[in-house]
Amino acid sequence: MFSNICEFKEAFLKRLEMTYGKTFPESTLNDQYSTLGHMIREYISTNWIQTNENYRLNNEKQVYYLSIEFLIGRLLRQNLINLGIDKIVQEGLEDLGIKLEDLEEIEADAGLGNGGLGRLAACFLDSLASMDLPGHGCGIRYKHGLFEQKIVKGFQMELPEQWLRHGHVWEVRKPDLAVDVSFWGKVESYEEEGRLKYRHMGGETVIAVPYDLPVVGYETSTVNTLRLWSAEPSSYKAGQDTMRHKRDTEAITEFLYPDDTHDEGKTLRLKQQYFLVSASIRSILRSYLERHGDIHRFHEHIAIHINDTHPVLAIPEFMRILVDELNLNWEDAWGITTNTFAYTNHTTLSEALEKWPVRIFQPLLPRIFMIVEEINERFCKSLWEKYTGDWQKIEQMAIVSHGEIKMAHLAIAGSYSVNGVARIHTEILKTREMNLFYQFYPEKFNSKTNGITHRRWLLKANQSLANLITATIGNRWIKEPHILSSLLSYKNDSALLTQLELIKKQNKERLADIIFQQNGITVDPNSLFDVQVKRLHAYKRQLLNILHILSLYNRIKHDDHFDMQPRTFIFGAKASPGYFYAKKIIKLIHSVGQLVNNDKVVSQKMKVVFLENYRVSLAEDIIPAADLSEQISTASKEASGTGNMKFMMNGAITLGTLDGANIEILEQVGKENIFIFGLSADEVMKYYREGGYYSMEYYHHDQRIKEVVDQLIDGTLPDSGDHFEPIYDSLLAENDQYFVLRDFSSYVSIQKQAGDAFSDKSSWLQMSLQNIAQSGYFSSDRTIREYSDEIWKIRQSILQK
Ligand SMILES: *Cc1c(COP(=O)(O)O)cnc(C)c1O
């Protein structure tokens, strides 16, 4: 292809002219981006083919990671870095007068996910490929990813996202690998060789067409595959309403459901889930059976991972094929199945645990429903053997009960491994939410603390910091992130700390420019950048943050002697379109922002900024510029969090509750290098169990609280109308379910402490360095190593050339 700048330029220009029939000066940025993208994909293709060939020929075990979301973001720069050609390309383009950054901006974020769960899946793929592990992703190619957020007068508006408008240069459509997926219809029984058999008849068949994306490992020849399925109408059948069939089919992969917690009780959502798993299982089995004849040894060669319960129908679908099509008996089929599947739980919020009404499920998936019922019957029978007579326990654990299918129960029964995503989360699963299952299947439960790929969140997103690290300790950390800890010996190296300070400052200046361009607000790069970016949800408590800001405003207004470390409060968050309360919080942030930013005195001390349309590429701009990382969920509610890890890796200090992975961050950095406040998970759960919390008492006894809560409805806030009454009511009438007022005073003091600490520059920089140095544990390389060794039993696959 090309191995130096000259060759690159020549190939680039030639290709540009051939593709667009234009001379270089006539070409647009779009033409240039697309030319470069296709060139790089071609550059990848030799290794991609080789990797697949290698997997076909060798006998090593492989894993398929099934996820309804992959929050990929942009790929151009990451691919260039991983291929080790970013310098050549950047300099070659520069010679032609093109800035690589400008081309990067052309690429649409592939936003096929809501938040942490989808981003985790994307980070895992990077780690798998970079560690030469045979692991592939299976997902859905939504035509529209997560909605684009526009803020109009402080309100969130949602626009359909259009990532495919100019095509997606990285994908390869594989129509010859398409498979059929069937819905509706009925089940017929018949006899064959003395056995009662079932087949699914009639109904609606759609075609699942795969689009493959290469997953390029860092400085290795491994290129794995992310296979995204798209629904297309099947060819005409007699009597079919063709237009309607086309519409119904295309609807399946039209939109990502914009909700990461509430269970969506929609037929279309169930259709999406079955579509993903049916197509994926079909294609996994096809490639397995091509390589090995013997279905009985499937689990020795393949592991299938289900990311949360959305893909859990893979279990009955796999059973269906083994029993109905490959003629296995139930016991053998179940044995293979329960040695193949592994399941990750992502939440303990009960409103997020998926349950499907039988009346919706059964007609759409009649044969799958029969299989789920059979699994349930046999499962309940095994419960009966252990807990004879304990009807109540069996009812609580059943997979089908009270007209509903409990997806998490199906996942646990059908998998050999069940894991939580941080230590505290797994403990809560074992001792509370899934305690009955833990007692029955203790050997299945294990914990795998989440991670993030440091190659995107540090090497790519913060290139100057990455360069400083490499200049200081060499580049081995890029492959072995635990080596970051050798930075610890530089804690008293003032030259290094000065450079660290300079880099943070430059990142803050860059973010300040973005803020000015997007919001027209001028912020001071010397102020403390205090950042909370994540999905908007009551449990994440953006409300606590904004009420604290309002109380700082009040202090500055009342007290001439009050002084504080100047701050810039930065928010970014999408609210699910149907989540009324979350949208009110967005409005509140804007309203308080207006009050603060337009006040001559207060705005000298602080600014409030809401950056719209939070997404991966924006996160990459924000996180390297943060000083303080707000991770303030109600303890016990945030399963892990991964935003917290990205901030830490970029030298921000965490200000958070003892929740999710914050606890493990505390263990890594030590209590001097993190700001912890608020109720513990045990205290929160005790309140839930035994009562004893009365938010009204905190309202009456703390003047600061009373003042900010009253201000929600007394007209203090600009353009407030009656918008904030629901928030006011949630805090008082509904007794503040997320303990915002309970934790308020603790939050105020820790914030004061953080502000004071920031004014001591050199000790702050030491804290910052300590955080970077200890962040290696939170690389998804560590997480994936644990999954590979302990759950999947897969090994590094060396390419045979
Ligand atoms: C990492 C990430 C998240 C998850 O953030 P949390 O703070 O863990 O909730 C959500 N959205 C985007 C775009 C991310 O990159």
PDB file of N, CA, C and O in Angstrom, residues 110 446 611 695:
ATOM      1  N   ALA A 110     -20.477   6.911  15.403  1.00  0.00           N
ATOM      2  CA  ALA A 110     -21.407   5.782  15.355  1.00  0.00           C
ATOM      3  C   ALA A 110     -21.970   5.650  16.768  1.00  0.00           C
ATOM      4  O   ALA A 110     -21.336   5.089  17.654  1.00  0.00           O
ATOM      5  N   ASN A 446     -19.701 -14.355  39.746  1.00  0.00           N
ATOM      6  CA  ASN A 446     -18.360 -13.798  39.854  1.00  0.00           C
ATOM      7  C   ASN A 446     -18.394 -12.321  39.496  1.00  0.00           C
ATOM      8  O   ASN A 446     -19.369 -11.820  38.951  1.00  0.00           O
ATOM      9  N   LEU A 611     -23.037  21.570  27.782  1.00  0.00           N
ATOM     10  CA  LEU A 611     -22.670  21.287  26.388  1.00  0.00           C
ATOM     11  C   LEU A 611     -23.676  20.304  25.808  1.00  0.00           C
ATOM     12  O   LEU A 611     -23.877  19.215  26.363  1.00  0.00           O
ATOM     13  N   SER A 695     -37.060  13.681  54.525  1.00  0.00           N
ATOM     14  CA  SER A 695     -36.357  14.782  53.849  1.00  0.00           C
ATOM     15  C   SER A 695     -36.793  16.127  54.417  1.00  0.00           C
ATOM     16  O   SER A 695     -36.012  17.083  54.462  1.00  0.00           O
TER      17      SER A 695
END
